[in-house]
Amino acid sequence: QINEAAAVVFSVPSYACQRRTTLQNHNTVLTEALSLLAENAELNEEDGRAIAFRRSEAVLKALPKAVTNLADLRGLPCLGEHSLKIIKDVLKDGVSSEVETTRQSDRYKALKVLTGIFGVGAKTADRWIKMGISTLHQLQASGQTLNQAQQAGLEHYEDLNQPVAKAEADAIGDVVQKVVLSVLPGALITLIGGFRRGKPTGHDVDFLITHPEEGREVGLLPKVASLLKSQGFLLYQKTTRNSYLESDDGPARLSSNMDRFERCFSIFKLEMNPGTTRSGTPRSSSRTESQSDDHSPQTPGGVHENGLESRRRSWRAVRVDLVVSPISQFAFALLGWTGSKLFEREMRRWAGHEKAMSLSSHALYDTKQRRYLRAASEEEIFAHLGLEYIPPSQRNA
Ligand code: DCP
Ligand code: MG
């Protein structure tokens, strides 16, 4: 039975935005198991299930030490029956059979490979799998019509599935900064997403651009994109005026100034120094892992026929997202694009459920006062929401 005296009692508030979650995770074996099930649920568009696993995962990430005993979990929020069963199995055997079965399932593997193509989401992948397409080879042989994003995604598949290092993000930042300033002097460029939270690697590089004078930022992105393109930095780009609204599920979307939200999805051509090209010695463990991934059964063979050639190239492809916000919305955009995704989601849930407010990457609306609450900094937004300020490095939920 449970040994009361030996049990460590952790106290964890239930919303991720009330907690400080650093990159130091004491429970990686458990969180990786839950993360795989969350990912599988996301790939299968089982949203409720996915969020339940993500919340459990995040609670374990927030703990100050390793869980060794089920009793350590008493009183913790968000741990549902299913998550507890997985944790129990992993604590007992080191692995969970459900996790391992999922990891090795044909469907999971096919969904991973296909959604690994930039521009391919869960719906498209599912449609292809139902047509008998599970590998890149089968996709290419099928004659399926691919849109431009997907064509570029397939072409740069290998590069885009390699982690991006912070040094690469900084090198891209230098190029972006130079081009943006040449188009709009005085513009401010901020590295956002995982890198702002202190992550050493990411799947892409995200930048937020604004200008201290409201309105000066309008129409900036098409100019920046065409300049980057003419200088040979873009392998693909799509600029949209207000894509955020299309995917936004929050209600704070009505004010007219939101039409100005601009975004550029791109694939950047990053020149690498001779010492850091792929023909050289791998400079990081992530690169070494990625290389060995080339031989794993999950990676479809054959599409990397240019593998040798690609290792001699002096450049690599990197996904880069540029977002532009007017200065009046900057704090909301900064907060909304710094992540993590779960942290953002929990913050919006907190706003809605606990404060009767509606938070988006554009604004904060107070339903009771029937007005938008202004904020010039992230700190002010946390204060409006009655939350203790959590810096980016502690938003790694
Ligand atoms: N974001 C969001 N909702 C979206 C898109 C983005 O909340 N539909 C936010 C949360 C993310 C951030 O923007 O943290 C950047 O998105 P990424 O997918 O690039 O996520 P990260 O940068 O956190 O992860 P990675 O390191 O894998 O790039
Ligand atoms: Mg990112």
Coordinates of C-alpha atoms and ligand atoms in Angstrom, one line a residue:
Q1 CA 0.0 0.0 0.0
I2 CA 0.9 3.7 -0.2
N3 CA 3.6 4.7 2.2
E4 CA 2.5 8.1 3.4
A5 CA 5.8 9.1 4.9
A6 CA 7.8 8.3 1.7
A7 CA 5.5 10.1 -0.7
V8 CA 6.8 13.4 -2.0
V9 CA 3.9 15.9 -2.0
F10 CA 4.1 18.3 -5.0
S11 CA 1.8 21.2 -5.2
V12 CA 0.9 22.3 -8.7
P13 CA -1.7 24.8 -9.8
S14 CA -4.0 23.4 -12.5
Y15 CA -3.6 25.9 -15.3
A16 CA -0.2 25.8 -17.1
C17 CA -0.1 29.6 -17.2
Q18 CA -0.1 29.6 -13.4
R19 CA 3.1 27.5 -13.3
R20 CA 6.8 28.1 -14.1
T21 CA 7.9 25.4 -16.5
T22 CA 11.6 25.5 -17.5
L23 CA 13.4 23.4 -20.0
Q24 CA 14.8 21.3 -17.1
N25 CA 12.5 18.3 -17.1
H26 CA 13.0 15.7 -14.4
N27 CA 10.5 13.3 -15.8
T28 CA 11.4 12.9 -19.5
V29 CA 10.7 9.1 -19.7
L30 CA 7.1 9.8 -18.5
T31 CA 6.6 13.0 -20.5
E32 CA 7.9 11.4 -23.7
A33 CA 5.4 8.5 -23.3
L34 CA 2.5 10.9 -22.8
S35 CA 3.7 13.2 -25.6
L36 CA 3.7 10.4 -28.1
L37 CA 0.1 9.5 -27.3
A38 CA -0.8 13.2 -27.5
E39 CA 0.9 13.5 -30.8
N40 CA -0.9 10.4 -32.1
A41 CA -4.2 11.9 -31.0
E42 CA -3.4 15.2 -32.7
L43 CA -2.5 13.3 -35.9
N44 CA -5.8 11.5 -35.7
E45 CA -7.7 14.8 -34.9
E46 CA -8.9 13.5 -31.6
D47 CA -8.6 16.9 -30.0
G48 CA -10.1 16.1 -26.5
R49 CA -7.8 13.2 -26.1
A50 CA -4.8 15.1 -27.3
I51 CA -5.3 18.0 -24.9
A52 CA -5.8 15.6 -22.0
F53 CA -2.4 14.0 -22.7
R54 CA -0.8 17.4 -23.2
R55 CA -2.1 18.6 -19.9
S56 CA -0.8 15.5 -18.1
E57 CA 2.5 15.8 -19.8
A58 CA 2.8 19.5 -18.8
V59 CA 2.0 18.8 -15.1
L60 CA 4.9 16.3 -15.0
K61 CA 7.2 18.7 -16.7
A62 CA 6.5 21.2 -14.0
L63 CA 7.6 18.9 -11.1
P64 CA 10.8 19.8 -9.3
K65 CA 12.0 16.2 -9.2
A66 CA 11.5 12.8 -10.7
V67 CA 8.4 10.8 -9.9
T68 CA 9.4 7.4 -8.6
N69 CA 6.2 6.2 -7.1
L70 CA 2.5 6.5 -8.0
A71 CA 1.9 8.0 -4.6
D72 CA 4.0 11.0 -5.6
L73 CA 1.2 12.0 -7.9
R74 CA -1.5 12.4 -5.2
G75 CA -3.2 15.8 -5.4
L76 CA -1.8 16.7 -8.7
P77 CA -4.3 18.2 -11.2
C78 CA -5.1 17.1 -14.8
L79 CA -4.0 13.5 -14.5
G80 CA -6.9 11.5 -15.9
E81 CA -7.4 7.8 -15.7
H82 CA -5.7 7.0 -19.0
S83 CA -2.6 9.1 -18.3
L84 CA -2.3 7.6 -14.9
K85 CA -2.4 4.1 -16.4
I86 CA 0.4 5.0 -18.8
I87 CA 2.5 6.6 -15.9
K88 CA 1.9 3.5 -13.8
D89 CA 3.1 1.2 -16.6
V90 CA 6.2 3.3 -17.2
L91 CA 7.1 3.5 -13.5
K92 CA 6.7 -0.3 -13.2
D93 CA 8.3 -1.6 -16.5
G94 CA 10.2 1.4 -17.9
V95 CA 7.8 1.4 -21.0
S96 CA 4.1 1.4 -21.7
S97 CA 2.9 -1.2 -24.1
E98 CA 0.2 1.1 -25.5
V99 CA 2.9 3.7 -26.3
E100 CA 5.1 1.1 -28.0
T101 CA 2.3 -0.4 -29.9
T102 CA 1.3 3.1 -31.1
R103 CA 4.8 4.0 -32.0
Q104 CA 5.2 0.9 -34.2
S105 CA 1.7 1.1 -35.8
D106 CA 1.6 1.5 -39.5
R107 CA -0.9 4.3 -39.2
Y108 CA 1.2 6.4 -36.8
K109 CA 4.3 5.9 -38.9
A110 CA 2.5 6.9 -42.1
L111 CA 0.9 9.9 -40.5
K112 CA 4.3 11.0 -39.2
V113 CA 6.0 10.6 -42.6
L114 CA 3.2 12.4 -44.5
T115 CA 2.6 15.3 -42.1
G116 CA 6.4 15.7 -42.1
I117 CA 5.8 17.3 -45.5
F118 CA 5.5 21.1 -45.0
G119 CA 1.9 22.0 -46.1
V120 CA 0.4 18.6 -45.3
G121 CA -1.9 18.4 -42.3
A122 CA -3.7 15.5 -40.6
K123 CA -6.7 15.7 -42.9
T124 CA -4.7 15.4 -46.1
A125 CA -2.5 12.6 -44.6
D126 CA -5.6 10.7 -43.6
R127 CA -7.1 11.0 -47.1
W128 CA -3.8 9.7 -48.7
I129 CA -3.5 6.8 -46.3
K130 CA -7.1 5.8 -47.2
M131 CA -5.9 5.7 -50.8
G132 CA -3.1 3.4 -49.9
I133 CA -0.4 6.1 -49.7
S134 CA 1.9 5.7 -46.7
T135 CA 5.3 6.7 -47.9
L136 CA 6.9 9.5 -49.9
H137 CA 7.6 7.1 -52.7
Q138 CA 4.0 6.0 -52.9
L139 CA 3.0 9.6 -52.8
Q140 CA 5.3 10.5 -55.7
A141 CA 4.2 7.5 -57.7
S142 CA 0.5 8.2 -57.1
G143 CA 0.4 11.3 -59.2
Q144 CA -1.5 13.2 -56.5
T145 CA -1.7 16.9 -57.2
L146 CA 0.3 18.8 -54.7
N147 CA 0.0 22.5 -54.0
Q148 CA 3.0 24.7 -54.1
A149 CA 3.7 24.5 -50.4
Q150 CA 3.6 20.7 -50.5
Q151 CA 5.8 20.5 -53.6
A152 CA 8.4 22.7 -51.8
G153 CA 7.9 20.6 -48.7
L154 CA 8.6 17.4 -50.5
E155 CA 11.6 18.9 -52.3
H156 CA 13.2 20.0 -49.0
Y157 CA 11.8 17.1 -46.9
E158 CA 15.1 16.0 -45.4
D159 CA 16.3 19.5 -44.5
L160 CA 12.9 20.6 -43.0
N161 CA 12.9 17.5 -40.7
Q162 CA 16.3 18.4 -39.3
P163 CA 16.2 20.5 -36.1
V164 CA 17.2 24.1 -36.5
A165 CA 20.0 25.2 -34.2
K166 CA 19.9 28.6 -32.3
A167 CA 23.0 29.7 -34.3
E168 CA 21.1 29.0 -37.5
A169 CA 18.2 31.0 -36.2
D170 CA 20.5 33.9 -35.3
A171 CA 22.1 33.8 -38.8
I172 CA 18.7 34.0 -40.4
G173 CA 17.8 36.8 -38.0
D174 CA 20.7 38.9 -39.2
V175 CA 19.5 38.5 -42.8
V176 CA 15.9 39.3 -42.0
Q177 CA 16.9 42.3 -39.8
K178 CA 19.0 43.8 -42.6
V179 CA 16.3 43.4 -45.2
V180 CA 13.4 44.6 -43.0
L181 CA 15.4 47.7 -41.9
S182 CA 16.2 48.5 -45.5
V183 CA 12.5 48.5 -46.3
L184 CA 11.3 50.2 -43.1
P185 CA 14.0 52.0 -41.0
G186 CA 13.2 51.9 -37.3
A187 CA 11.3 48.5 -37.5
L188 CA 11.8 46.2 -34.5
I189 CA 12.5 42.5 -35.1
T190 CA 12.0 40.0 -32.3
L191 CA 12.9 36.2 -32.3
I192 CA 9.7 34.5 -31.0
G193 CA 8.5 30.9 -30.7
G194 CA 10.6 28.3 -29.0
F195 CA 13.9 30.1 -29.3
R196 CA 12.5 33.0 -27.3
R197 CA 11.8 30.5 -24.5
G198 CA 15.5 29.5 -24.6
K199 CA 15.1 26.2 -26.6
P200 CA 18.4 25.2 -28.1
T201 CA 16.7 23.9 -31.3
G202 CA 13.4 24.3 -33.1
H203 CA 11.4 23.0 -36.0
D204 CA 11.3 26.5 -37.6
V205 CA 12.3 30.1 -36.8
D206 CA 9.7 32.6 -36.0
F207 CA 10.0 36.4 -36.1
L208 CA 7.7 39.2 -35.0
I209 CA 8.1 42.5 -36.7
T210 CA 6.6 45.9 -35.7
H211 CA 7.3 49.6 -35.9
P212 CA 7.0 52.2 -33.0
E213 CA 4.8 54.3 -35.2
E214 CA 1.3 52.8 -35.6
G215 CA 0.5 52.0 -39.3
R216 CA 4.0 52.2 -40.6
E217 CA 4.1 48.4 -40.7
V218 CA 1.2 48.1 -43.1
G219 CA 2.2 46.4 -46.4
L220 CA 5.7 45.6 -45.1
L221 CA 5.7 41.9 -45.7
P222 CA 5.2 41.7 -49.4
K223 CA 8.1 44.1 -49.8
V224 CA 10.4 42.1 -47.4
A225 CA 9.4 38.9 -49.1
S226 CA 10.2 40.1 -52.6
L227 CA 13.5 41.6 -51.5
L228 CA 14.5 38.4 -49.8
K229 CA 13.5 36.5 -52.9
S230 CA 15.4 38.7 -55.2
Q231 CA 18.5 38.2 -53.1
G232 CA 18.2 34.5 -53.3
F233 CA 17.2 33.8 -49.7
L234 CA 13.7 32.2 -50.3
L235 CA 13.0 28.7 -51.7
Y236 CA 9.3 29.2 -51.1
Q237 CA 7.1 31.9 -49.6
K238 CA 3.4 32.7 -49.1
T239 CA 2.4 36.0 -47.7
T240 CA -1.1 36.4 -46.2
R241 CA -2.8 39.4 -44.9
N242 CA -4.7 37.9 -42.0
S243 CA -4.2 34.2 -41.8
Y244 CA -4.3 34.2 -38.0
L245 CA -8.0 35.0 -38.1
E246 CA -8.8 32.1 -40.3
S247 CA -7.5 29.6 -37.8
D248 CA -8.3 31.7 -34.7
D249 CA -10.9 30.0 -32.5
G250 CA -11.2 32.8 -30.0
P251 CA -14.0 35.3 -30.1
A252 CA -11.9 38.5 -29.9
R253 CA -11.6 38.9 -33.6
L254 CA -14.0 41.7 -34.5
S255 CA -12.2 45.0 -34.4
S256 CA -11.2 46.3 -37.8
N257 CA -7.6 46.9 -37.0
M258 CA -7.1 43.1 -37.0
D259 CA -7.4 43.0 -40.8
R260 CA -3.8 44.3 -40.7
F261 CA -2.3 41.1 -39.4
E262 CA 0.3 39.9 -41.9
R263 CA 2.1 36.7 -42.0
C264 CA 4.7 35.1 -44.3
F265 CA 5.3 31.4 -44.3
S266 CA 8.6 30.7 -46.0
I267 CA 11.4 28.2 -46.7
F268 CA 14.6 30.0 -46.2
K269 CA 17.9 29.1 -48.0
L270 CA 20.5 29.4 -45.3
E271 CA 24.2 29.4 -46.4
M272 CA 26.4 27.5 -44.1
N273 CA 30.0 28.2 -43.3
P274 CA 32.5 25.7 -44.7
G275 CA 33.2 24.4 -41.2
T276 CA 29.6 23.6 -40.5
T277 CA 28.4 22.1 -43.8
R278 CA 27.2 18.5 -43.7
S279 CA 30.4 17.2 -45.3
G280 CA 32.2 18.3 -42.2
T281 CA 32.2 16.8 -38.8
P282 CA 28.7 17.0 -37.3
R283 CA 28.7 19.9 -34.9
S284 CA 25.9 18.9 -32.6
S285 CA 24.3 15.8 -31.2
S286 CA 21.0 16.6 -32.9
R287 CA 22.7 16.6 -36.2
T288 CA 24.2 13.2 -35.5
E289 CA 20.8 11.8 -34.4
S290 CA 19.2 13.2 -37.6
Q291 CA 21.8 11.6 -39.7
S292 CA 21.3 8.2 -38.1
D293 CA 17.5 8.8 -38.6
D294 CA 18.2 8.6 -42.4
H295 CA 18.6 4.8 -41.9
S296 CA 15.7 4.3 -39.7
P297 CA 12.7 2.3 -41.1
Q298 CA 10.5 5.3 -40.5
T299 CA 12.3 7.4 -43.1
P300 CA 11.1 6.2 -46.6
G301 CA 14.0 5.0 -48.6
G302 CA 14.9 6.3 -52.1
V303 CA 13.7 9.9 -51.7
H304 CA 17.1 10.7 -50.3
E305 CA 18.9 9.6 -53.4
N306 CA 20.4 13.0 -53.4
G307 CA 21.6 12.4 -49.9
L308 CA 25.3 12.4 -50.8
E309 CA 24.9 15.4 -52.9
S310 CA 22.9 17.2 -50.2
R311 CA 25.7 16.6 -47.7
R312 CA 28.1 18.4 -50.0
R313 CA 25.8 21.4 -50.4
S314 CA 26.8 24.7 -48.8
W315 CA 23.3 25.5 -47.7
R316 CA 20.2 24.1 -46.0
A317 CA 16.5 24.8 -46.1
V318 CA 14.8 26.2 -43.0
R319 CA 11.2 27.0 -42.3
V320 CA 10.9 30.6 -41.3
D321 CA 7.7 32.4 -40.2
L322 CA 7.5 36.2 -40.3
V323 CA 4.6 37.9 -38.4
V324 CA 3.9 41.6 -38.5
S325 CA 1.8 43.4 -35.9
P326 CA 0.9 47.0 -35.3
I327 CA 2.6 48.4 -32.2
S328 CA -0.8 48.7 -30.4
Q329 CA -1.1 44.9 -30.6
F330 CA 2.6 44.1 -30.2
A331 CA 2.4 42.8 -26.6
F332 CA -0.5 40.5 -27.5
A333 CA 1.3 39.2 -30.6
L334 CA 4.6 38.7 -28.6
L335 CA 2.7 36.8 -25.9
G336 CA 0.7 34.8 -28.4
W337 CA 3.6 33.8 -30.5
T338 CA 6.1 32.9 -27.8
G339 CA 4.3 29.8 -26.8
S340 CA 4.5 27.0 -25.8
K341 CA 1.3 26.0 -27.6
L342 CA -0.1 24.5 -24.4
F343 CA 0.9 27.6 -22.4
E344 CA -1.0 29.7 -24.9
R345 CA -4.0 27.5 -24.9
E346 CA -4.1 27.4 -21.1
M347 CA -3.8 31.2 -20.9
R348 CA -6.8 31.6 -23.2
R349 CA -8.7 29.0 -21.2
W350 CA -7.8 30.8 -18.0
A351 CA -9.0 34.1 -19.5
G352 CA -12.3 32.7 -20.6
H353 CA -13.2 30.4 -17.7
E354 CA -11.7 32.3 -14.8
K355 CA -11.9 35.9 -15.8
A356 CA -14.7 36.2 -18.4
M357 CA -12.2 37.7 -20.8
S358 CA -11.2 36.7 -24.3
L359 CA -7.5 36.6 -25.1
S360 CA -6.0 36.4 -28.6
S361 CA -2.7 37.4 -30.3
H362 CA -4.3 40.7 -31.1
A363 CA -6.2 41.8 -28.0
L364 CA -7.8 41.1 -24.6
Y365 CA -11.5 41.7 -24.3
D366 CA -13.3 42.0 -21.0
T367 CA -16.8 40.6 -21.5
K368 CA -18.2 42.1 -18.3
Q369 CA -16.8 45.6 -18.9
R370 CA -17.5 45.2 -22.6
R371 CA -14.2 46.7 -23.6
Y372 CA -10.8 45.9 -24.9
L373 CA -8.0 46.2 -22.3
R374 CA -4.8 47.9 -23.6
A375 CA -1.4 46.6 -22.8
A376 CA 2.1 47.8 -23.8
S377 CA 3.9 44.8 -22.4
E378 CA 3.5 41.1 -21.6
E379 CA 3.6 42.0 -17.9
E380 CA 0.5 44.2 -18.3
I381 CA -1.4 41.4 -19.9
F382 CA -0.6 38.9 -17.1
A383 CA -1.7 41.7 -14.6
H384 CA -5.0 42.2 -16.5
L385 CA -5.6 38.5 -16.2
G386 CA -4.7 38.3 -12.5
L387 CA -1.8 36.1 -13.2
E388 CA 1.7 36.2 -11.8
Y389 CA 4.2 37.2 -14.5
I390 CA 5.9 34.2 -16.1
P391 CA 9.0 35.0 -18.2
P392 CA 9.4 33.2 -21.6
S393 CA 12.0 30.8 -20.3
Q394 CA 9.4 29.5 -17.8
R395 CA 6.6 29.1 -20.4
N396 CA 7.9 25.7 -21.6
A397 CA 4.8 23.8 -20.6
Ligands
DCP1 N1 1.1 29.6 -32.1 C1 -0.2 29.4 -31.7 N2 -1.1 29.0 -32.5 C2 -0.9 28.8 -33.8 C3 0.4 29.0 -34.3 C4 1.4 29.4 -33.4 O1 -0.4 29.6 -30.5 N3 -1.8 28.4 -34.6 C5 2.1 30.1 -31.2 C6 2.6 29.1 -30.2 C7 3.9 28.7 -30.6 C8 4.4 29.8 -31.4 O2 3.3 30.5 -31.9 O3 4.8 28.5 -29.5 C9 5.3 29.4 -32.6 O4 4.8 28.3 -33.2 P1 5.7 27.0 -33.5 O5 4.8 26.0 -34.1 O6 6.9 27.4 -34.3 O7 6.1 26.5 -32.1 P2 7.5 26.6 -31.3 O8 8.3 27.7 -31.8 O9 7.1 26.8 -29.8 O10 8.1 25.2 -31.5 P3 9.3 24.8 -32.4 O11 10.5 25.0 -31.5 O12 9.1 23.4 -32.7 O13 9.4 25.7 -33.6
MG2 MG 8.9 27.7 -33.9

